[in-house]
PDB file of N, CA and C in Angstrom:
ATOM      1  N   GLN A   1     -10.567 -17.208   6.655  1.00 86.00           N
ATOM      2  CA  GLN A   1     -11.608 -16.187   6.745  1.00 86.00           C
ATOM      3  C   GLN A   1     -11.031 -14.775   6.600  1.00 86.00           C
ATOM      4  N   VAL A   2      -9.876 -14.536   7.226  1.00 94.00           N
ATOM      5  CA  VAL A   2      -9.240 -13.227   7.131  1.00 94.00           C
ATOM      6  C   VAL A   2      -8.515 -13.127   5.793  1.00 94.00           C
ATOM      7  N   GLN A   3      -8.862 -12.117   5.019  1.00 97.00           N
ATOM      8  CA  GLN A   3      -8.245 -11.911   3.716  1.00 97.00           C
ATOM      9  C   GLN A   3      -8.022 -10.433   3.451  1.00 97.00           C
ATOM     10  N   LEU A   4      -6.911 -10.129   2.799  1.00 98.00           N
ATOM     11  CA  LEU A   4      -6.639  -8.811   2.261  1.00 98.00           C
ATOM     12  C   LEU A   4      -6.408  -8.973   0.768  1.00 98.00           C
ATOM     13  N   VAL A   5      -7.057  -8.155  -0.029  1.00 98.00           N
ATOM     14  CA  VAL A   5      -6.947  -8.246  -1.478  1.00 98.00           C
ATOM     15  C   VAL A   5      -6.591  -6.883  -2.032  1.00 98.00           C
ATOM     16  N   GLU A   6      -5.392  -6.784  -2.628  1.00 98.00           N
ATOM     17  CA  GLU A   6      -4.955  -5.548  -3.262  1.00 98.00           C
ATOM     18  C   GLU A   6      -5.415  -5.512  -4.714  1.00 98.00           C
ATOM     19  N   SER A   7      -5.602  -4.309  -5.219  1.00 98.00           N
ATOM     20  CA  SER A   7      -5.905  -4.120  -6.629  1.00 98.00           C
ATOM     21  C   SER A   7      -5.463  -2.721  -7.034  1.00 98.00           C
ATOM     22  N   GLY A   8      -5.448  -2.465  -8.321  1.00 98.00           N
ATOM     23  CA  GLY A   8      -5.141  -1.146  -8.843  1.00 98.00           C
ATOM     24  C   GLY A   8      -3.783  -1.016  -9.501  1.00 98.00           C
ATOM     25  N   GLY A   9      -2.943  -2.038  -9.396  1.00 98.00           N
ATOM     26  CA  GLY A   9      -1.640  -1.972 -10.034  1.00 98.00           C
ATOM     27  C   GLY A   9      -1.766  -1.963 -11.545  1.00 98.00           C
ATOM     28  N   ASP A  10      -0.790  -1.329 -12.211  1.00 98.00           N
ATOM     29  CA  ASP A  10      -0.847  -1.187 -13.654  1.00 98.00           C
ATOM     30  C   ASP A  10       0.524  -0.785 -14.172  1.00 98.00           C
ATOM     31  N   LEU A  11       0.639  -0.728 -15.493  1.00 98.00           N
ATOM     32  CA  LEU A  11       1.810  -0.172 -16.162  1.00 98.00           C
ATOM     33  C   LEU A  11       1.520   1.292 -16.450  1.00 98.00           C
ATOM     34  N   VAL A  12       2.367   2.196 -15.930  1.00 98.00           N
ATOM     35  CA  VAL A  12       2.177   3.629 -16.122  1.00 98.00           C
ATOM     36  C   VAL A  12       3.502   4.273 -16.503  1.00 98.00           C
ATOM     37  N   GLN A  13       3.421   5.445 -17.120  1.00 98.00           N
ATOM     38  CA  GLN A  13       4.612   6.194 -17.483  1.00 98.00           C
ATOM     39  C   GLN A  13       5.105   7.034 -16.304  1.00 98.00           C
ATOM     40  N   PRO A  14       6.400   7.357 -16.280  1.00 98.00           N
ATOM     41  CA  PRO A  14       6.896   8.245 -15.229  1.00 98.00           C
ATOM     42  C   PRO A  14       6.077   9.528 -15.151  1.00 98.00           C
ATOM     43  N   GLY A  15       5.793   9.956 -13.928  1.00 98.00           N
ATOM     44  CA  GLY A  15       4.955  11.115 -13.701  1.00 98.00           C
ATOM     45  C   GLY A  15       3.484  10.800 -13.567  1.00 98.00           C
ATOM     46  N   GLY A  16       3.096   9.574 -13.861  1.00 98.00           N
ATOM     47  CA  GLY A  16       1.711   9.175 -13.771  1.00 98.00           C
ATOM     48  C   GLY A  16       1.273   8.885 -12.350  1.00 98.00           C
ATOM     49  N   SER A  17      -0.006   8.546 -12.208  1.00 98.00           N
ATOM     50  CA  SER A  17      -0.605   8.284 -10.904  1.00 98.00           C
ATOM     51  C   SER A  17      -1.376   6.974 -10.916  1.00 98.00           C
ATOM     52  N   LEU A  18      -1.433   6.341  -9.759  1.00 98.00           N
ATOM     53  CA  LEU A  18      -2.249   5.164  -9.535  1.00 98.00           C
ATOM     54  C   LEU A  18      -2.819   5.227  -8.127  1.00 98.00           C
ATOM     55  N   ARG A  19      -3.981   4.620  -7.940  1.00 98.00           N
ATOM     56  CA  ARG A  19      -4.520   4.426  -6.607  1.00 98.00           C
ATOM     57  C   ARG A  19      -4.695   2.942  -6.358  1.00 98.00           C
ATOM     58  N   LEU A  20      -3.955   2.424  -5.381  1.00 98.00           N
ATOM     59  CA  LEU A  20      -4.072   1.038  -4.987  1.00 98.00           C
ATOM     60  C   LEU A  20      -5.114   0.898  -3.889  1.00 98.00           C
ATOM     61  N   SER A  21      -5.844  -0.213  -3.914  1.00 98.00           N
ATOM     62  CA  SER A  21      -6.847  -0.511  -2.902  1.00 98.00           C
ATOM     63  C   SER A  21      -6.483  -1.796  -2.185  1.00 98.00           C
ATOM     64  N   CYS A  22      -6.804  -1.854  -0.907  1.00 98.00           N
ATOM     65  CA  CYS A  22      -6.663  -3.060  -0.107  1.00 98.00           C
ATOM     66  C   CYS A  22      -7.991  -3.300   0.584  1.00 98.00           C
ATOM     67  N   VAL A  23      -8.718  -4.314   0.133  1.00 98.00           N
ATOM     68  CA  VAL A  23     -10.029  -4.639   0.687  1.00 98.00           C
ATOM     69  C   VAL A  23      -9.868  -5.756   1.707  1.00 98.00           C
ATOM     70  N   ALA A  24     -10.334  -5.513   2.930  1.00 97.00           N
ATOM     71  CA  ALA A  24     -10.224  -6.484   4.007  1.00 97.00           C
ATOM     72  C   ALA A  24     -11.539  -7.216   4.201  1.00 97.00           C
ATOM     73  N   SER A  25     -11.448  -8.492   4.518  1.00 97.00           N
ATOM     74  CA  SER A  25     -12.601  -9.281   4.922  1.00 97.00           C
ATOM     75  C   SER A  25     -12.199 -10.168   6.092  1.00 97.00           C
ATOM     76  N   GLY A  26     -13.158 -10.453   6.972  1.00 96.00           N
ATOM     77  CA  GLY A  26     -12.878 -11.248   8.150  1.00 96.00           C
ATOM     78  C   GLY A  26     -12.294 -10.464   9.305  1.00 96.00           C
ATOM     79  N   ILE A  27     -11.912  -9.229   9.077  1.00 95.00           N
ATOM     80  CA  ILE A  27     -11.451  -8.312  10.114  1.00 95.00           C
ATOM     81  C   ILE A  27     -11.999  -6.928   9.814  1.00 95.00           C
ATOM     82  N   ASP A  28     -12.066  -6.113  10.837  1.00 95.00           N
ATOM     83  CA  ASP A  28     -12.428  -4.712  10.678  1.00 95.00           C
ATOM     84  C   ASP A  28     -11.126  -3.937  10.535  1.00 95.00           C
ATOM     85  N   SER A  29     -10.842  -3.469   9.339  1.00 93.00           N
ATOM     86  CA  SER A  29      -9.577  -2.789   9.099  1.00 93.00           C
ATOM     87  C   SER A  29      -9.460  -1.488   9.877  1.00 93.00           C
ATOM     88  N   SER A  30     -10.586  -0.924  10.294  1.00 95.00           N
ATOM     89  CA  SER A  30     -10.548   0.308  11.080  1.00 95.00           C
ATOM     90  C   SER A  30      -9.961   0.091  12.466  1.00 95.00           C
ATOM     91  N   LEU A  31      -9.895  -1.148  12.922  1.00 96.00           N
ATOM     92  CA  LEU A  31      -9.323  -1.491  14.217  1.00 96.00           C
ATOM     93  C   LEU A  31      -7.873  -1.948  14.097  1.00 96.00           C
ATOM     94  N   GLN A  32      -7.322  -1.906  12.905  1.00 96.00           N
ATOM     95  CA  GLN A  32      -5.978  -2.377  12.629  1.00 96.00           C
ATOM     96  C   GLN A  32      -5.101  -1.234  12.159  1.00 96.00           C
ATOM     97  N   THR A  33      -3.810  -1.385  12.398  1.00 98.00           N
ATOM     98  CA  THR A  33      -2.836  -0.575  11.698  1.00 98.00           C
ATOM     99  C   THR A  33      -2.588  -1.245  10.349  1.00 98.00           C
ATOM    100  N   MET A  34      -2.958  -0.560   9.299  1.00 97.00           N
ATOM    101  CA  MET A  34      -2.854  -1.113   7.956  1.00 97.00           C
ATOM    102  C   MET A  34      -1.582  -0.578   7.307  1.00 97.00           C
ATOM    103  N   GLN A  35      -0.742  -1.491   6.867  1.00 98.00           N
ATOM    104  CA  GLN A  35       0.579  -1.170   6.368  1.00 98.00           C
ATOM    105  C   GLN A  35       0.698  -1.478   4.880  1.00 98.00           C
ATOM    106  N   TRP A  36       1.524  -0.701   4.204  1.00 98.00           N
ATOM    107  CA  TRP A  36       1.885  -0.972   2.823  1.00 98.00           C
ATOM    108  C   TRP A  36       3.372  -1.290   2.732  1.00 98.00           C
ATOM    109  N   TYR A  37       3.696  -2.343   1.991  1.00 98.00           N
ATOM    110  CA  TYR A  37       5.052  -2.736   1.670  1.00 98.00           C
ATOM    111  C   TYR A  37       5.201  -2.816   0.155  1.00 98.00           C
ATOM    112  N   ARG A  38       6.452  -2.841  -0.298  1.00 98.00           N
ATOM    113  CA  ARG A  38       6.694  -3.083  -1.715  1.00 98.00           C
ATOM    114  C   ARG A  38       7.983  -3.884  -1.885  1.00 98.00           C
ATOM    115  N   GLN A  39       8.034  -4.650  -2.963  1.00 98.00           N
ATOM    116  CA  GLN A  39       9.183  -5.492  -3.249  1.00 98.00           C
ATOM    117  C   GLN A  39       9.488  -5.452  -4.738  1.00 98.00           C
ATOM    118  N   ALA A  40      10.665  -4.919  -5.070  1.00 97.00           N
ATOM    119  CA  ALA A  40      11.125  -4.880  -6.447  1.00 97.00           C
ATOM    120  C   ALA A  40      11.800  -6.203  -6.791  1.00 97.00           C
ATOM    121  N   PRO A  41      11.870  -6.546  -8.079  1.00 91.00           N
ATOM    122  CA  PRO A  41      12.497  -7.815  -8.465  1.00 91.00           C
ATOM    123  C   PRO A  41      13.929  -7.928  -7.951  1.00 91.00           C
ATOM    124  N   GLY A  42      14.244  -9.053  -7.311  1.00 94.00           N
ATOM    125  CA  GLY A  42      15.583  -9.299  -6.815  1.00 94.00           C
ATOM    126  C   GLY A  42      15.971  -8.528  -5.574  1.00 94.00           C
ATOM    127  N   LYS A  43      15.024  -7.825  -4.952  1.00 96.00           N
ATOM    128  CA  LYS A  43      15.323  -7.016  -3.777  1.00 96.00           C
ATOM    129  C   LYS A  43      14.434  -7.431  -2.611  1.00 96.00           C
ATOM    130  N   GLN A  44      14.811  -6.999  -1.418  1.00 97.00           N
ATOM    131  CA  GLN A  44      14.041  -7.309  -0.229  1.00 97.00           C
ATOM    132  C   GLN A  44      12.745  -6.509  -0.198  1.00 97.00           C
ATOM    133  N   ARG A  45      11.811  -6.984   0.609  1.00 97.00           N
ATOM    134  CA  ARG A  45      10.556  -6.280   0.777  1.00 97.00           C
ATOM    135  C   ARG A  45      10.753  -5.080   1.694  1.00 97.00           C
ATOM    136  N   ASP A  46      10.342  -3.912   1.241  1.00 98.00           N
ATOM    137  CA  ASP A  46      10.564  -2.671   1.974  1.00 98.00           C
ATOM    138  C   ASP A  46       9.257  -2.104   2.499  1.00 98.00           C
ATOM    139  N   TYR A  47       9.355  -1.474   3.656  1.00 98.00           N
ATOM    140  CA  TYR A  47       8.232  -0.786   4.272  1.00 98.00           C
ATOM    141  C   TYR A  47       7.936   0.505   3.514  1.00 98.00           C
ATOM    142  N   VAL A  48       6.663   0.810   3.314  1.00 98.00           N
ATOM    143  CA  VAL A  48       6.251   2.046   2.659  1.00 98.00           C
ATOM    144  C   VAL A  48       5.602   3.008   3.652  1.00 98.00           C
ATOM    145  N   GLY A  49       4.656   2.514   4.438  1.00 98.00           N
ATOM    146  CA  GLY A  49       3.989   3.362   5.409  1.00 98.00           C
ATOM    147  C   GLY A  49       2.794   2.667   6.025  1.00 98.00           C
ATOM    148  N   TYR A  50       2.036   3.427   6.833  1.00 98.00           N
ATOM    149  CA  TYR A  50       0.877   2.847   7.494  1.00 98.00           C
ATOM    150  C   TYR A  50      -0.159   3.906   7.814  1.00 98.00           C
ATOM    151  N   ILE A  51      -1.355   3.442   8.125  1.00 98.00           N
ATOM    152  CA  ILE A  51      -2.401   4.270   8.710  1.00 98.00           C
ATOM    153  C   ILE A  51      -2.891   3.560   9.965  1.00 98.00           C
ATOM    154  N   SER A  52      -2.960   4.291  11.074  1.00 97.00           N
ATOM    155  CA  SER A  52      -3.354   3.723  12.354  1.00 97.00           C
ATOM    156  C   SER A  52      -4.870   3.792  12.524  1.00 97.00           C
ATOM    157  N   PRO A  53      -5.419   3.099  13.545  1.00 96.00           N
ATOM    158  CA  PRO A  53      -6.865   3.216  13.807  1.00 96.00           C
ATOM    159  C   PRO A  53      -7.318   4.647  14.063  1.00 96.00           C
ATOM    160  N   SER A  54      -6.440   5.487  14.600  1.00 96.00           N
ATOM    161  CA  SER A  54      -6.780   6.882  14.840  1.00 96.00           C
ATOM    162  C   SER A  54      -6.730   7.739  13.583  1.00 96.00           C
ATOM    163  N   GLY A  55      -6.210   7.190  12.495  1.00 96.00           N
ATOM    164  CA  GLY A  55      -6.066   7.933  11.263  1.00 96.00           C
ATOM    165  C   GLY A  55      -4.695   8.542  11.057  1.00 96.00           C
ATOM    166  N   PHE A  56      -3.795   8.370  12.006  1.00 98.00           N
ATOM    167  CA  PHE A  56      -2.431   8.846  11.845  1.00 98.00           C
ATOM    168  C   PHE A  56      -1.742   8.069  10.730  1.00 98.00           C
ATOM    169  N   THR A  57      -1.002   8.767   9.880  1.00 98.00           N
ATOM    170  CA  THR A  57      -0.290   8.125   8.781  1.00 98.00           C
ATOM    171  C   THR A  57       1.200   8.382   8.872  1.00 98.00           C
ATOM    172  N   PHE A  58       1.956   7.445   8.367  1.00 98.00           N
ATOM    173  CA  PHE A  58       3.405   7.559   8.274  1.00 98.00           C
ATOM    174  C   PHE A  58       3.837   7.051   6.911  1.00 98.00           C
ATOM    175  N   LEU A  59       4.781   7.753   6.296  1.00 98.00           N
ATOM    176  CA  LEU A  59       5.349   7.348   5.019  1.00 98.00           C
ATOM    177  C   LEU A  59       6.857   7.501   5.068  1.00 98.00           C
ATOM    178  N   VAL A  60       7.564   6.590   4.424  1.00 98.00           N
ATOM    179  CA  VAL A  60       9.014   6.687   4.364  1.00 98.00           C
ATOM    180  C   VAL A  60       9.420   7.859   3.478  1.00 98.00           C
ATOM    181  N   ASP A  61      10.653   8.338   3.684  1.00 98.00           N
ATOM    182  CA  ASP A  61      11.101   9.553   3.013  1.00 98.00           C
ATOM    183  C   ASP A  61      11.072   9.438   1.491  1.00 98.00           C
ATOM    184  N   SER A  62      11.325   8.248   0.961  1.00 97.00           N
ATOM    185  CA  SER A  62      11.415   8.094  -0.485  1.00 97.00           C
ATOM    186  C   SER A  62      10.084   8.322  -1.198  1.00 97.00           C
ATOM    187  N   VAL A  63       8.965   8.222  -0.473  1.00 98.00           N
ATOM    188  CA  VAL A  63       7.655   8.425  -1.085  1.00 98.00           C
ATOM    189  C   VAL A  63       6.899   9.598  -0.482  1.00 98.00           C
ATOM    190  N   LYS A  64       7.410  10.172   0.591  1.00 98.00           N
ATOM    191  CA  LYS A  64       6.745  11.290   1.255  1.00 98.00           C
ATOM    192  C   LYS A  64       6.585  12.459   0.288  1.00 98.00           C
ATOM    193  N   GLY A  65       5.391  13.034   0.275  1.00 97.00           N
ATOM    194  CA  GLY A  65       5.090  14.118  -0.645  1.00 97.00           C
ATOM    195  C   GLY A  65       4.518  13.656  -1.964  1.00 97.00           C
ATOM    196  N   ARG A  66       4.641  12.379  -2.272  1.00 98.00           N
ATOM    197  CA  ARG A  66       4.094  11.812  -3.501  1.00 98.00           C
ATOM    198  C   ARG A  66       2.971  10.814  -3.232  1.00 98.00           C
ATOM    199  N   PHE A  67       3.089  10.044  -2.153  1.00 98.00           N
ATOM    200  CA  PHE A  67       2.104   9.017  -1.807  1.00 98.00           C
ATOM    201  C   PHE A  67       1.251   9.481  -0.639  1.00 98.00           C
ATOM    202  N   THR A  68       0.014   8.998  -0.580  1.00 98.00           N
ATOM    203  CA  THR A  68      -0.897   9.275   0.519  1.00 98.00           C
ATOM    204  C   THR A  68      -1.644   8.001   0.876  1.00 98.00           C
ATOM    205  N   ILE A  69      -1.742   7.709   2.165  1.00 98.00           N
ATOM    206  CA  ILE A  69      -2.533   6.581   2.649  1.00 98.00           C
ATOM    207  C   ILE A  69      -3.830   7.125   3.238  1.00 98.00           C
ATOM    208  N   SER A  70      -4.941   6.503   2.882  1.00 98.00           N
ATOM    209  CA  SER A  70      -6.233   6.895   3.415  1.00 98.00           C
ATOM    210  C   SER A  70      -7.091   5.657   3.638  1.00 98.00           C
ATOM    211  N   ARG A  71      -8.292   5.862   4.186  1.00 97.00           N
ATOM    212  CA  ARG A  71      -9.122   4.738   4.599  1.00 97.00           C
ATOM    213  C   ARG A  71     -10.586   5.066   4.400  1.00 97.00           C
ATOM    214  N   ASP A  72     -11.347   4.065   3.978  1.00 96.00           N
ATOM    215  CA  ASP A  72     -12.800   4.137   3.889  1.00 96.00           C
ATOM    216  C   ASP A  72     -13.331   3.044   4.811  1.00 96.00           C
ATOM    217  N   ASN A  73     -13.625   3.413   6.050  1.00 95.00           N
ATOM    218  CA  ASN A  73     -14.007   2.418   7.045  1.00 95.00           C
ATOM    219  C   ASN A  73     -15.330   1.729   6.714  1.00 95.00           C
ATOM    220  N   ALA A  74     -16.264   2.454   6.116  1.00 95.00           N
ATOM    221  CA  ALA A  74     -17.569   1.874   5.803  1.00 95.00           C
ATOM    222  C   ALA A  74     -17.442   0.702   4.838  1.00 95.00           C
ATOM    223  N   ASN A  75     -16.453   0.765   3.958  1.00 97.00           N
ATOM    224  CA  ASN A  75     -16.264  -0.284   2.959  1.00 97.00           C
ATOM    225  C   ASN A  75     -15.065  -1.177   3.237  1.00 97.00           C
ATOM    226  N   ASN A  76     -14.411  -0.967   4.387  1.00 97.00           N
ATOM    227  CA  ASN A  76     -13.301  -1.818   4.810  1.00 97.00           C
ATOM    228  C   ASN A  76     -12.165  -1.795   3.782  1.00 97.00           C
ATOM    229  N   VAL A  77     -11.850  -0.595   3.311  1.00 98.00           N
ATOM    230  CA  VAL A  77     -10.838  -0.421   2.272  1.00 98.00           C
ATOM    231  C   VAL A  77      -9.781   0.576   2.739  1.00 98.00           C
ATOM    232  N   VAL A  78      -8.537   0.255   2.459  1.00 98.00           N
ATOM    233  CA  VAL A  78      -7.417   1.167   2.657  1.00 98.00           C
ATOM    234  C   VAL A  78      -6.804   1.464   1.294  1.00 98.00           C
ATOM    235  N   TYR A  79      -6.441   2.724   1.078  1.00 98.00           N
ATOM    236  CA  TYR A  79      -5.919   3.160  -0.208  1.00 98.00           C
ATOM    237  C   TYR A  79      -4.476   3.620  -0.100  1.00 98.00           C
ATOM    238  N   LEU A  80      -3.752   3.444  -1.182  1.00 98.00           N
ATOM    239  CA  LEU A  80      -2.446   4.066  -1.365  1.00 98.00           C
ATOM    240  C   LEU A  80      -2.510   4.859  -2.661  1.00 98.00           C
ATOM    241  N   GLN A  81      -2.630   6.181  -2.536  1.00 98.00           N
ATOM    242  CA  GLN A  81      -2.617   7.067  -3.692  1.00 98.00           C
ATOM    243  C   GLN A  81      -1.170   7.379  -4.036  1.00 98.00           C
ATOM    244  N   MET A  82      -0.778   7.117  -5.267  1.00 98.00           N
ATOM    245  CA  MET A  82       0.595   7.299  -5.714  1.00 98.00           C
ATOM    246  C   MET A  82       0.608   8.299  -6.862  1.00 98.00           C
ATOM    247  N   ASN A  83       1.272   9.433  -6.643  1.00 98.00           N
ATOM    248  CA  ASN A  83       1.390  10.480  -7.651  1.00 98.00           C
ATOM    249  C   ASN A  83       2.848  10.661  -8.042  1.00 98.00           C
ATOM    250  N   ASN A  84       3.057  11.268  -9.213  1.00 98.00           N
ATOM    251  CA  ASN A  84       4.408  11.530  -9.717  1.00 98.00           C
ATOM    252  C   ASN A  84       5.288  10.287  -9.614  1.00 98.00           C
ATOM    253  N   LEU A  85       4.791   9.201 -10.168  1.00 98.00           N
ATOM    254  CA  LEU A  85       5.489   7.928 -10.068  1.00 98.00           C
ATOM    255  C   LEU A  85       6.815   7.954 -10.810  1.00 98.00           C
ATOM    256  N   LYS A  86       7.791   7.262 -10.242  1.00 98.00           N
ATOM    257  CA  LYS A  86       9.136   7.162 -10.789  1.00 98.00           C
ATOM    258  C   LYS A  86       9.458   5.708 -11.095  1.00 98.00           C
ATOM    259  N   PRO A  87      10.404   5.461 -12.015  1.00 98.00           N
ATOM    260  CA  PRO A  87      10.777   4.068 -12.303  1.00 98.00           C
ATOM    261  C   PRO A  87      11.181   3.280 -11.063  1.00 98.00           C
ATOM    262  N   GLU A  88      11.813   3.930 -10.095  1.00 97.00           N
ATOM    263  CA  GLU A  88      12.217   3.241  -8.880  1.00 97.00           C
ATOM    264  C   GLU A  88      11.046   2.837  -7.985  1.00 97.00           C
ATOM    265  N   ASP A  89       9.835   3.275  -8.307  1.00 98.00           N
ATOM    266  CA  ASP A  89       8.642   2.825  -7.596  1.00 98.00           C
ATOM    267  C   ASP A  89       8.143   1.477  -8.108  1.00 98.00           C
ATOM    268  N   THR A  90       8.727   0.975  -9.190  1.00 98.00           N
ATOM    269  CA  THR A  90       8.315  -0.304  -9.748  1.00 98.00           C
ATOM    270  C   THR A  90       8.511  -1.413  -8.714  1.00 98.00           C
ATOM    271  N   ALA A  91       7.445  -2.135  -8.415  1.00 98.00           N
ATOM    272  CA  ALA A  91       7.480  -3.179  -7.399  1.00 98.00           C
ATOM    273  C   ALA A  91       6.118  -3.848  -7.329  1.00 98.00           C
ATOM    274  N   VAL A  92       6.081  -4.982  -6.638  1.00 98.00           N
ATOM    275  CA  VAL A  92       4.816  -5.552  -6.204  1.00 98.00           C
ATOM    276  C   VAL A  92       4.472  -4.906  -4.869  1.00 98.00           C
ATOM    277  N   TYR A  93       3.281  -4.348  -4.768  1.00 98.00           N
ATOM    278  CA  TYR A  93       2.837  -3.663  -3.561  1.00 98.00           C
ATOM    279  C   TYR A  93       1.900  -4.564  -2.766  1.00 98.00           C
ATOM    280  N   TYR A  94       2.177  -4.675  -1.470  1.00 98.00           N
ATOM    281  CA  TYR A  94       1.429  -5.535  -0.566  1.00 98.00           C
ATOM    282  C   TYR A  94       0.830  -4.726   0.574  1.00 98.00           C
ATOM    283  N   CYS A  95      -0.357  -5.105   1.028  1.00 98.00           N
ATOM    284  CA  CYS A  95      -0.871  -4.549   2.274  1.00 98.00           C
ATOM    285  C   CYS A  95      -0.837  -5.618   3.355  1.00 98.00           C
ATOM    286  N   LYS A  96      -0.730  -5.161   4.587  1.00 98.00           N
ATOM    287  CA  LYS A  96      -0.616  -6.041   5.738  1.00 98.00           C
ATOM    288  C   LYS A  96      -1.320  -5.393   6.912  1.00 98.00           C
ATOM    289  N   SER A  97      -1.993  -6.207   7.720  1.00 97.00           N
ATOM    290  CA  SER A  97      -2.665  -5.729   8.914  1.00 97.00           C
ATOM    291  C   SER A  97      -1.865  -6.076  10.160  1.00 97.00           C
ATOM    292  N   ALA A  98      -2.048  -5.291  11.201  1.00 97.00           N
ATOM    293  CA  ALA A  98      -1.450  -5.541  12.509  1.00 97.00           C
ATOM    294  C   ALA A  98      -2.362  -4.934  13.567  1.00 97.00           C
ATOM    295  N   PRO A  99      -2.530  -5.584  14.719  1.00 96.00           N
ATOM    296  CA  PRO A  99      -1.816  -6.769  15.208  1.00 96.00           C
ATOM    297  C   PRO A  99      -2.335  -8.105  14.671  1.00 96.00           C
ATOM    298  N   THR A 100      -3.535  -8.121  14.091  1.00 96.00           N
ATOM    299  CA  THR A 100      -3.980  -9.340  13.422  1.00 96.00           C
ATOM    300  C   THR A 100      -3.238  -9.441  12.098  1.00 96.00           C
ATOM    301  N   GLU A 101      -2.239 -10.314  12.045  1.00 96.00           N
ATOM    302  CA  GLU A 101      -1.342 -10.349  10.896  1.00 96.00           C
ATOM    303  C   GLU A 101      -1.966 -11.086   9.724  1.00 96.00           C
ATOM    304  N   ALA A 102      -2.132 -10.378   8.632  1.00 97.00           N
ATOM    305  CA  ALA A 102      -2.563 -10.954   7.374  1.00 97.00           C
ATOM    306  C   ALA A 102      -1.894 -10.181   6.251  1.00 97.00           C
ATOM    307  N   TRP A 103      -1.576 -10.882   5.184  1.00 98.00           N
ATOM    308  CA  TRP A 103      -0.954 -10.297   3.997  1.00 98.00           C
ATOM    309  C   TRP A 103      -1.847 -10.475   2.796  1.00 98.00           C
ATOM    310  N   GLY A 104      -1.847  -9.485   1.934  1.00 98.00           N
ATOM    311  CA  GLY A 104      -2.482  -9.632   0.646  1.00 98.00           C
ATOM    312  C   GLY A 104      -1.556 -10.339  -0.330  1.00 98.00           C
ATOM    313  N   ARG A 105      -2.063 -10.650  -1.503  1.00 97.00           N
ATOM    314  CA  ARG A 105      -1.282 -11.339  -2.523  1.00 97.00           C
ATOM    315  C   ARG A 105      -0.390 -10.398  -3.315  1.00 97.00           C
ATOM    316  N   GLY A 106      -0.630  -9.114  -3.240  1.00 98.00           N
ATOM    317  CA  GLY A 106       0.168  -8.123  -3.932  1.00 98.00           C
ATOM    318  C   GLY A 106      -0.429  -7.710  -5.267  1.00 98.00           C
ATOM    319  N   THR A 107      -0.059  -6.516  -5.702  1.00 98.00           N
ATOM    320  CA  THR A 107      -0.466  -6.008  -7.003  1.00 98.00           C
ATOM    321  C   THR A 107       0.735  -5.330  -7.659  1.00 98.00           C
ATOM    322  N   GLN A 108       0.931  -5.602  -8.939  1.00 98.00           N
ATOM    323  CA  GLN A 108       2.130  -5.155  -9.650  1.00 98.00           C
ATOM    324  C   GLN A 108       1.985  -3.718 -10.127  1.00 98.00           C
ATOM    325  N   VAL A 109       2.972  -2.901  -9.785  1.00 98.00           N
ATOM    326  CA  VAL A 109       3.080  -1.535 -10.289  1.00 98.00           C
ATOM    327  C   VAL A 109       4.363  -1.446 -11.109  1.00 98.00           C
ATOM    328  N   THR A 110       4.225  -1.070 -12.364  1.00 98.00           N
ATOM    329  CA  THR A 110       5.377  -0.908 -13.242  1.00 98.00           C
ATOM    330  C   THR A 110       5.376   0.508 -13.802  1.00 98.00           C
ATOM    331  N   VAL A 111       6.475   1.228 -13.587  1.00 98.00           N
ATOM    332  CA  VAL A 111       6.619   2.606 -14.051  1.00 98.00           C
ATOM    333  C   VAL A 111       7.737   2.622 -15.086  1.00 98.00           C
ATOM    334  N   SER A 112       7.367   2.846 -16.334  1.00 97.00           N
ATOM    335  CA  SER A 112       8.336   2.779 -17.421  1.00 97.00           C
ATOM    336  C   SER A 112       7.856   3.618 -18.593  1.00 97.00           C
ATOM    337  N   ALA A 113       8.802   4.282 -19.245  1.00 92.00           N
ATOM    338  CA  ALA A 113       8.484   5.073 -20.429  1.00 92.00           C
ATOM    339  C   ALA A 113       8.267   4.163 -21.630  1.00 92.00           C
TER     340      ALA A 113
END
């Protein structure tokens, strides 16, 4: 019943922008800390950031100033806005809820000239 579904990944050129969406069902995402992770080929899954039920956001230094996490509670959606994308941002991006743990299937972001 609990599902998270990411979308919005694409192939973009360096400097481009994408907005990823994470649509929750079976849970109220506004009551969860919603987290974003990413995993590049052959590498471990890395933490990107989160948005808390209060609306507080945290982002790791490598994306701070370029990425923004936001939320649309009425539609049970969490967003990851990604600007000024770099090749090193290439990864599968996943959303995850806490404390009710659920993972999405991921969406591919590829940044290449």
